[in-house]
Amino acid sequence: MKFFIDTANLEQIKEAQDLGVLDGVTTNPSLMAKEGISGDQNVIDHYKAICAIVDGDVSAEVISTDFENIIKEGEALAKLDPKIVVKVPMIKDGVKAIKYFSSKGIRTNCTLIFSSGQALLAAKAGATYVSPFLGRLDDIGTDGLQLIEDIRLIFDNYGYATEILAASIRGPLHIINCAKLGADVMTGPLSAILGLLKHPLTDSGLATFLADHKKAAEAKA
Ligand code: E4P
């Protein structure tokens, strides 16, 4: 399972990269705004800075919603760095753009997926990734994990190469459940990744090991 971090915060991206388990980054216009990044050149510089930190794919989202401008924006983003994956919303012109990008060898991440039908459409258009937002589905009282399971079944039935990028991850349990269901990738905040580290028995076990080692060393002295 690939681990992407869902942030535009350079410090957090560095921390995840230093941990040695990071396979990529996803951003979106809200995450860029959260870091105070605005203006075409600043946005471009920020994507370049992210690409300089990580080894894997970096999703950069278009803000246009009509075919021509999605293409223009996406081609410009793709030229920034070979790591860039153009993130396109699940709308009619977005699907057309994904088909176009796919024919040009430009990789895409179809975002804002909330149904298996949308995922199927994006896969047929040749998306590299589909991003089902499971946390946002859970937030409105529906079963986000069921969507991951349904998309996995559909993609496997037909052998689609499109990768399932489980997005809108809220915590470590989401990651574990997505891994059980066979999501290819998960993207979540640093806290969700670091949450996988934690177990009280690990902490108490380590404290006992260290205390016993100290006692033995003191007894010998
Ligand atoms: C996906 O790539 C999105 O950036 C993201 O996962 C959305 O998550 P949120 O629901 O936490 O905003």
PDB file of C-alpha atoms and ligand atoms in Angstrom:
ATOM      1  CA  MET A   1       0.000   0.000   0.000  1.00  0.00           C
ATOM      2  CA  LYS A   2       1.346   3.421  -0.942  1.00  0.00           C
ATOM      3  CA  PHE A   3       1.258   6.190   1.668  1.00  0.00           C
ATOM      4  CA  PHE A   4       0.615   9.740   0.486  1.00  0.00           C
ATOM      5  CA  ILE A   5       0.431  12.713   2.834  1.00  0.00           C
ATOM      6  CA  ASP A   6      -2.545  15.013   2.326  1.00  0.00           C
ATOM      7  CA  THR A   7      -1.125  18.454   3.014  1.00  0.00           C
ATOM      8  CA  ALA A   8       0.662  21.425   1.475  1.00  0.00           C
ATOM      9  CA  ASN A   9       2.646  22.022   4.679  1.00  0.00           C
ATOM     10  CA  LEU A  10       6.333  21.654   3.837  1.00  0.00           C
ATOM     11  CA  GLU A  11       7.415  20.845   7.411  1.00  0.00           C
ATOM     12  CA  GLN A  12       4.922  17.992   7.671  1.00  0.00           C
ATOM     13  CA  ILE A  13       5.894  16.696   4.227  1.00  0.00           C
ATOM     14  CA  LYS A  14       9.580  16.723   5.323  1.00  0.00           C
ATOM     15  CA  GLU A  15       8.728  14.910   8.563  1.00  0.00           C
ATOM     16  CA  ALA A  16       6.829  12.170   6.703  1.00  0.00           C
ATOM     17  CA  GLN A  17       9.602  11.908   4.094  1.00  0.00           C
ATOM     18  CA  ASP A  18      12.229  11.570   6.868  1.00  0.00           C
ATOM     19  CA  LEU A  19      10.244   8.711   8.382  1.00  0.00           C
ATOM     20  CA  GLY A  20      11.065   6.802   5.183  1.00  0.00           C
ATOM     21  CA  VAL A  21       7.555   5.593   4.384  1.00  0.00           C
ATOM     22  CA  LEU A  22       6.260   8.360   2.145  1.00  0.00           C
ATOM     23  CA  ASP A  23       5.280   7.558  -1.444  1.00  0.00           C
ATOM     24  CA  GLY A  24       3.756  10.884  -2.452  1.00  0.00           C
ATOM     25  CA  VAL A  25       1.730  13.981  -1.643  1.00  0.00           C
ATOM     26  CA  THR A  26      -1.795  15.128  -2.411  1.00  0.00           C
ATOM     27  CA  THR A  27      -2.835  18.750  -2.205  1.00  0.00           C
ATOM     28  CA  ASN A  28      -6.030  20.600  -2.983  1.00  0.00           C
ATOM     29  CA  PRO A  29      -6.960  24.290  -3.223  1.00  0.00           C
ATOM     30  CA  SER A  30      -8.155  24.327   0.404  1.00  0.00           C
ATOM     31  CA  LEU A  31      -4.890  22.824   1.664  1.00  0.00           C
ATOM     32  CA  MET A  32      -2.888  25.377  -0.371  1.00  0.00           C
ATOM     33  CA  ALA A  33      -5.027  28.210   1.027  1.00  0.00           C
ATOM     34  CA  LYS A  34      -4.464  26.868   4.554  1.00  0.00           C
ATOM     35  CA  GLU A  35      -0.718  27.430   4.033  1.00  0.00           C
ATOM     36  CA  GLY A  36      -1.399  30.955   2.744  1.00  0.00           C
ATOM     37  CA  ILE A  37      -0.329  30.056  -0.814  1.00  0.00           C
ATOM     38  CA  SER A  38      -2.065  32.155  -3.471  1.00  0.00           C
ATOM     39  CA  GLY A  39      -1.197  33.720  -6.818  1.00  0.00           C
ATOM     40  CA  ASP A  40      -0.092  31.714  -9.858  1.00  0.00           C
ATOM     41  CA  GLN A  41       3.664  32.042  -9.307  1.00  0.00           C
ATOM     42  CA  ASN A  42       3.472  31.246  -5.579  1.00  0.00           C
ATOM     43  CA  VAL A  43       1.399  28.168  -6.296  1.00  0.00           C
ATOM     44  CA  ILE A  44       3.919  27.016  -8.938  1.00  0.00           C
ATOM     45  CA  ASP A  45       6.855  27.657  -6.596  1.00  0.00           C
ATOM     46  CA  HIS A  46       5.122  25.736  -3.836  1.00  0.00           C
ATOM     47  CA  TYR A  47       4.546  22.687  -6.047  1.00  0.00           C
ATOM     48  CA  LYS A  48       8.229  22.822  -7.044  1.00  0.00           C
ATOM     49  CA  ALA A  49       9.220  22.972  -3.360  1.00  0.00           C
ATOM     50  CA  ILE A  50       7.049  19.918  -2.594  1.00  0.00           C
ATOM     51  CA  CYS A  51       8.540  18.010  -5.547  1.00  0.00           C
ATOM     52  CA  ALA A  52      12.031  18.785  -4.269  1.00  0.00           C
ATOM     53  CA  ILE A  53      11.244  17.099  -0.930  1.00  0.00           C
ATOM     54  CA  VAL A  54       9.518  13.878  -2.016  1.00  0.00           C
ATOM     55  CA  ASP A  55      10.487  11.021  -4.295  1.00  0.00           C
ATOM     56  CA  GLY A  56       6.959  10.037  -5.373  1.00  0.00           C
ATOM     57  CA  ASP A  57       3.846  11.455  -7.027  1.00  0.00           C
ATOM     58  CA  VAL A  58       2.597  14.941  -6.196  1.00  0.00           C
ATOM     59  CA  SER A  59      -1.060  15.662  -7.003  1.00  0.00           C
ATOM     60  CA  ALA A  60      -1.620  19.255  -8.134  1.00  0.00           C
ATOM     61  CA  GLU A  61      -5.263  20.244  -8.544  1.00  0.00           C
ATOM     62  CA  VAL A  62      -6.662  22.355 -11.370  1.00  0.00           C
ATOM     63  CA  ILE A  63      -9.100  25.097 -10.411  1.00  0.00           C
ATOM     64  CA  SER A  64     -10.714  25.407 -13.848  1.00  0.00           C
ATOM     65  CA  THR A  65     -14.021  23.659 -14.488  1.00  0.00           C
ATOM     66  CA  ASP A  66     -14.301  23.915 -18.294  1.00  0.00           C
ATOM     67  CA  PHE A  67     -12.533  21.517 -20.660  1.00  0.00           C
ATOM     68  CA  GLU A  68     -10.242  24.019 -22.417  1.00  0.00           C
ATOM     69  CA  ASN A  69      -8.968  25.630 -19.268  1.00  0.00           C
ATOM     70  CA  ILE A  70      -8.584  22.325 -17.415  1.00  0.00           C
ATOM     71  CA  ILE A  71      -6.337  21.194 -20.295  1.00  0.00           C
ATOM     72  CA  LYS A  72      -4.362  24.444 -20.313  1.00  0.00           C
ATOM     73  CA  GLU A  73      -3.870  24.406 -16.565  1.00  0.00           C
ATOM     74  CA  GLY A  74      -3.156  20.675 -16.387  1.00  0.00           C
ATOM     75  CA  GLU A  75      -0.548  20.778 -19.156  1.00  0.00           C
ATOM     76  CA  ALA A  76       1.228  23.651 -17.431  1.00  0.00           C
ATOM     77  CA  LEU A  77       1.202  21.794 -14.084  1.00  0.00           C
ATOM     78  CA  ALA A  78       2.456  18.564 -15.667  1.00  0.00           C
ATOM     79  CA  LYS A  79       5.414  20.446 -17.177  1.00  0.00           C
ATOM     80  CA  LEU A  80       6.593  21.606 -13.736  1.00  0.00           C
ATOM     81  CA  ASP A  81       8.022  18.241 -12.718  1.00  0.00           C
ATOM     82  CA  PRO A  82       7.724  14.584 -13.804  1.00  0.00           C
ATOM     83  CA  LYS A  83       6.329  13.837 -10.297  1.00  0.00           C
ATOM     84  CA  ILE A  84       3.241  15.961 -10.899  1.00  0.00           C
ATOM     85  CA  VAL A  85      -0.087  14.153 -11.277  1.00  0.00           C
ATOM     86  CA  VAL A  86      -2.870  16.459 -12.481  1.00  0.00           C
ATOM     87  CA  LYS A  87      -5.808  16.370 -10.091  1.00  0.00           C
ATOM     88  CA  VAL A  88      -9.115  16.832 -11.906  1.00  0.00           C
ATOM     89  CA  PRO A  89     -12.600  17.060 -10.350  1.00  0.00           C
ATOM     90  CA  MET A  90     -15.297  14.477 -11.146  1.00  0.00           C
ATOM     91  CA  ILE A  91     -17.384  16.647 -13.453  1.00  0.00           C
ATOM     92  CA  LYS A  92     -18.323  16.174 -17.116  1.00  0.00           C
ATOM     93  CA  ASP A  93     -15.536  18.359 -18.493  1.00  0.00           C
ATOM     94  CA  GLY A  94     -13.190  16.737 -15.993  1.00  0.00           C
ATOM     95  CA  VAL A  95     -13.898  13.275 -17.400  1.00  0.00           C
ATOM     96  CA  LYS A  96     -13.277  14.583 -20.932  1.00  0.00           C
ATOM     97  CA  ALA A  97     -10.026  16.164 -19.760  1.00  0.00           C
ATOM     98  CA  ILE A  98      -8.894  12.928 -18.081  1.00  0.00           C
ATOM     99  CA  LYS A  99      -9.443  11.107 -21.374  1.00  0.00           C
ATOM    100  CA  TYR A 100      -7.407  13.775 -23.175  1.00  0.00           C
ATOM    101  CA  PHE A 101      -4.584  13.743 -20.601  1.00  0.00           C
ATOM    102  CA  SER A 102      -4.483   9.962 -20.706  1.00  0.00           C
ATOM    103  CA  SER A 103      -4.040  10.038 -24.500  1.00  0.00           C
ATOM    104  CA  LYS A 104      -1.124  12.454 -24.040  1.00  0.00           C
ATOM    105  CA  GLY A 105       0.575  10.371 -21.329  1.00  0.00           C
ATOM    106  CA  ILE A 106      -0.210  12.911 -18.597  1.00  0.00           C
ATOM    107  CA  ARG A 107      -1.092  11.188 -15.322  1.00  0.00           C
ATOM    108  CA  THR A 108      -4.295  12.155 -13.507  1.00  0.00           C
ATOM    109  CA  ASN A 109      -5.986  11.842 -10.144  1.00  0.00           C
ATOM    110  CA  CYS A 110      -9.773  12.111 -10.399  1.00  0.00           C
ATOM    111  CA  THR A 111     -10.874  13.808  -7.190  1.00  0.00           C
ATOM    112  CA  LEU A 112     -14.157  14.256  -5.312  1.00  0.00           C
ATOM    113  CA  ILE A 113     -15.326  10.681  -5.933  1.00  0.00           C
ATOM    114  CA  PHE A 114     -18.338   9.778  -3.801  1.00  0.00           C
ATOM    115  CA  SER A 115     -19.878   6.847  -5.729  1.00  0.00           C
ATOM    116  CA  SER A 116     -18.693   3.702  -7.457  1.00  0.00           C
ATOM    117  CA  GLY A 117     -20.305   4.919 -10.716  1.00  0.00           C
ATOM    118  CA  GLN A 118     -18.093   8.003 -10.663  1.00  0.00           C
ATOM    119  CA  ALA A 119     -15.035   5.802 -10.072  1.00  0.00           C
ATOM    120  CA  LEU A 120     -15.999   3.543 -12.989  1.00  0.00           C
ATOM    121  CA  LEU A 121     -16.374   6.539 -15.287  1.00  0.00           C
ATOM    122  CA  ALA A 122     -12.982   7.941 -14.284  1.00  0.00           C
ATOM    123  CA  ALA A 123     -11.329   4.542 -14.812  1.00  0.00           C
ATOM    124  CA  LYS A 124     -12.890   4.236 -18.271  1.00  0.00           C
ATOM    125  CA  ALA A 125     -11.526   7.692 -19.114  1.00  0.00           C
ATOM    126  CA  GLY A 126      -8.052   6.436 -18.162  1.00  0.00           C
ATOM    127  CA  ALA A 127      -7.450   8.090 -14.778  1.00  0.00           C
ATOM    128  CA  THR A 128      -4.228   7.028 -13.089  1.00  0.00           C
ATOM    129  CA  TYR A 129      -5.868   7.374  -9.669  1.00  0.00           C
ATOM    130  CA  VAL A 130      -9.424   7.797  -8.382  1.00  0.00           C
ATOM    131  CA  SER A 131      -9.848   9.489  -5.016  1.00  0.00           C
ATOM    132  CA  PRO A 132     -12.912   8.318  -3.083  1.00  0.00           C
ATOM    133  CA  PHE A 133     -13.383  10.630  -0.067  1.00  0.00           C
ATOM    134  CA  LEU A 134     -14.250   8.179   2.657  1.00  0.00           C
ATOM    135  CA  GLY A 135     -14.000  10.530   5.639  1.00  0.00           C
ATOM    136  CA  ARG A 136     -16.475  12.965   4.127  1.00  0.00           C
ATOM    137  CA  LEU A 137     -18.916  10.103   3.496  1.00  0.00           C
ATOM    138  CA  ASP A 138     -18.525   8.956   7.115  1.00  0.00           C
ATOM    139  CA  ASP A 139     -19.105  12.568   8.199  1.00  0.00           C
ATOM    140  CA  ILE A 140     -22.608  12.501   6.701  1.00  0.00           C
ATOM    141  CA  GLY A 141     -23.457   9.148   8.253  1.00  0.00           C
ATOM    142  CA  THR A 142     -22.815   6.913   5.233  1.00  0.00           C
ATOM    143  CA  ASP A 143     -20.287   4.099   4.958  1.00  0.00           C
ATOM    144  CA  GLY A 144     -17.116   5.384   3.296  1.00  0.00           C
ATOM    145  CA  LEU A 145     -15.376   2.010   3.538  1.00  0.00           C
ATOM    146  CA  GLN A 146     -18.201   0.341   1.623  1.00  0.00           C
ATOM    147  CA  LEU A 147     -17.352   2.617  -1.303  1.00  0.00           C
ATOM    148  CA  ILE A 148     -13.708   1.472  -1.255  1.00  0.00           C
ATOM    149  CA  GLU A 149     -14.869  -2.168  -1.215  1.00  0.00           C
ATOM    150  CA  ASP A 150     -17.285  -1.598  -4.127  1.00  0.00           C
ATOM    151  CA  ILE A 151     -14.683   0.180  -6.280  1.00  0.00           C
ATOM    152  CA  ARG A 152     -12.131  -2.591  -5.578  1.00  0.00           C
ATOM    153  CA  LEU A 153     -14.648  -5.209  -6.751  1.00  0.00           C
ATOM    154  CA  ILE A 154     -15.531  -3.288  -9.925  1.00  0.00           C
ATOM    155  CA  PHE A 155     -11.915  -2.529 -10.879  1.00  0.00           C
ATOM    156  CA  ASP A 156     -10.891  -6.153 -10.262  1.00  0.00           C
ATOM    157  CA  ASN A 157     -13.841  -7.468 -12.297  1.00  0.00           C
ATOM    158  CA  TYR A 158     -12.527  -5.679 -15.375  1.00  0.00           C
ATOM    159  CA  GLY A 159      -8.814  -5.414 -14.609  1.00  0.00           C
ATOM    160  CA  TYR A 160      -8.716  -1.605 -14.604  1.00  0.00           C
ATOM    161  CA  ALA A 161      -5.200  -0.352 -13.931  1.00  0.00           C
ATOM    162  CA  THR A 162      -6.570   2.800 -12.259  1.00  0.00           C
ATOM    163  CA  GLU A 163      -5.361   2.878  -8.654  1.00  0.00           C
ATOM    164  CA  ILE A 164      -7.759   3.398  -5.752  1.00  0.00           C
ATOM    165  CA  LEU A 165      -6.430   6.308  -3.711  1.00  0.00           C
ATOM    166  CA  ALA A 166      -8.426   6.291  -0.478  1.00  0.00           C
ATOM    167  CA  ALA A 167      -8.728   9.976   0.427  1.00  0.00           C
ATOM    168  CA  SER A 168     -10.190  12.066   3.219  1.00  0.00           C
ATOM    169  CA  ILE A 169      -8.617   9.681   5.710  1.00  0.00           C
ATOM    170  CA  ARG A 170      -9.245  10.760   9.295  1.00  0.00           C
ATOM    171  CA  GLY A 171      -7.102   8.403  11.395  1.00  0.00           C
ATOM    172  CA  PRO A 172      -5.097   5.178  11.679  1.00  0.00           C
ATOM    173  CA  LEU A 173      -8.156   2.906  11.692  1.00  0.00           C
ATOM    174  CA  HIS A 174      -9.197   4.259   8.294  1.00  0.00           C
ATOM    175  CA  ILE A 175      -5.729   3.355   6.964  1.00  0.00           C
ATOM    176  CA  ILE A 176      -5.887  -0.179   8.373  1.00  0.00           C
ATOM    177  CA  ASN A 177      -9.397  -0.785   7.039  1.00  0.00           C
ATOM    178  CA  CYS A 178      -8.457   0.549   3.598  1.00  0.00           C
ATOM    179  CA  ALA A 179      -5.421  -1.747   3.586  1.00  0.00           C
ATOM    180  CA  LYS A 180      -7.676  -4.726   4.438  1.00  0.00           C
ATOM    181  CA  LEU A 181      -9.970  -3.819   1.540  1.00  0.00           C
ATOM    182  CA  GLY A 182      -7.116  -3.542  -0.941  1.00  0.00           C
ATOM    183  CA  ALA A 183      -6.967   0.212  -1.581  1.00  0.00           C
ATOM    184  CA  ASP A 184      -3.775   0.800  -3.574  1.00  0.00           C
ATOM    185  CA  VAL A 185      -2.958   4.097  -1.866  1.00  0.00           C
ATOM    186  CA  MET A 186      -4.138   6.099   1.090  1.00  0.00           C
ATOM    187  CA  THR A 187      -3.733   9.827   1.556  1.00  0.00           C
ATOM    188  CA  GLY A 188      -4.105  11.296   4.997  1.00  0.00           C
ATOM    189  CA  PRO A 189      -2.740  13.822   7.460  1.00  0.00           C
ATOM    190  CA  LEU A 190       0.590  13.255   9.227  1.00  0.00           C
ATOM    191  CA  SER A 191      -1.345  12.532  12.458  1.00  0.00           C
ATOM    192  CA  ALA A 192      -3.041   9.505  10.832  1.00  0.00           C
ATOM    193  CA  ILE A 193       0.307   8.108   9.654  1.00  0.00           C
ATOM    194  CA  LEU A 194       1.964   8.672  13.036  1.00  0.00           C
ATOM    195  CA  GLY A 195      -1.112   7.201  14.733  1.00  0.00           C
ATOM    196  CA  LEU A 196      -0.100   3.819  13.307  1.00  0.00           C
ATOM    197  CA  LEU A 197       2.957   3.882  15.573  1.00  0.00           C
ATOM    198  CA  LYS A 198       0.997   3.940  18.775  1.00  0.00           C
ATOM    199  CA  HIS A 199       0.169   1.060  21.092  1.00  0.00           C
ATOM    200  CA  PRO A 200       0.154   1.298  24.904  1.00  0.00           C
ATOM    201  CA  LEU A 201       1.693  -2.192  25.218  1.00  0.00           C
ATOM    202  CA  THR A 202       4.611  -1.064  23.043  1.00  0.00           C
ATOM    203  CA  ASP A 203       5.187   1.916  25.365  1.00  0.00           C
ATOM    204  CA  SER A 204       4.882  -0.081  28.596  1.00  0.00           C
ATOM    205  CA  GLY A 205       6.910  -2.979  27.156  1.00  0.00           C
ATOM    206  CA  LEU A 206       9.735  -0.660  26.124  1.00  0.00           C
ATOM    207  CA  ALA A 207       9.701   1.080  29.521  1.00  0.00           C
ATOM    208  CA  THR A 208      10.066  -2.334  31.219  1.00  0.00           C
ATOM    209  CA  PHE A 209      12.896  -3.428  28.892  1.00  0.00           C
ATOM    210  CA  LEU A 210      14.834  -0.229  29.559  1.00  0.00           C
ATOM    211  CA  ALA A 211      14.214  -0.369  33.330  1.00  0.00           C
ATOM    212  CA  ASP A 212      15.360  -4.027  33.490  1.00  0.00           C
ATOM    213  CA  HIS A 213      18.474  -3.190  31.470  1.00  0.00           C
ATOM    214  CA  LYS A 214      19.281  -0.316  33.855  1.00  0.00           C
ATOM    215  CA  LYS A 215      18.732  -2.509  36.956  1.00  0.00           C
ATOM    216  CA  ALA A 216      21.027  -5.228  35.586  1.00  0.00           C
ATOM    217  CA  ALA A 217      23.717  -2.668  34.741  1.00  0.00           C
ATOM    218  CA  GLU A 218      23.474  -1.121  38.239  1.00  0.00           C
ATOM    219  CA  ALA A 219      23.630  -4.573  39.916  1.00  0.00           C
ATOM    220  CA  LYS A 220      26.845  -5.347  38.023  1.00  0.00           C
ATOM    221  CA  ALA A 221      28.493  -1.999  38.929  1.00  0.00           C
TER     222      ALA A 221
HETATM  223  C1  E4P B   1      -7.825  14.265  -1.489  1.00  0.00           C
HETATM  224  O1  E4P B   1      -6.850  14.212  -2.215  1.00  0.00           O
HETATM  225  C2  E4P B   1      -8.211  15.428  -0.689  1.00  0.00           C
HETATM  226  O2  E4P B   1      -7.167  16.360  -0.678  1.00  0.00           O
HETATM  227  C3  E4P B   1      -8.473  15.116   0.751  1.00  0.00           C
HETATM  228  O3  E4P B   1      -8.188  13.785   1.089  1.00  0.00           O
HETATM  229  C4  E4P B   1      -9.717  15.681   1.301  1.00  0.00           C
HETATM  230  O4  E4P B   1      -9.786  15.350   2.658  1.00  0.00           O
HETATM  231  P1  E4P B   1     -10.663  16.120   3.720  1.00  0.00           P
HETATM  232  O5  E4P B   1     -12.037  15.542   3.697  1.00  0.00           O
HETATM  233  O6  E4P B   1      -9.962  15.841   5.019  1.00  0.00           O
HETATM  234  O7  E4P B   1     -10.641  17.592   3.352  1.00  0.00           O
END
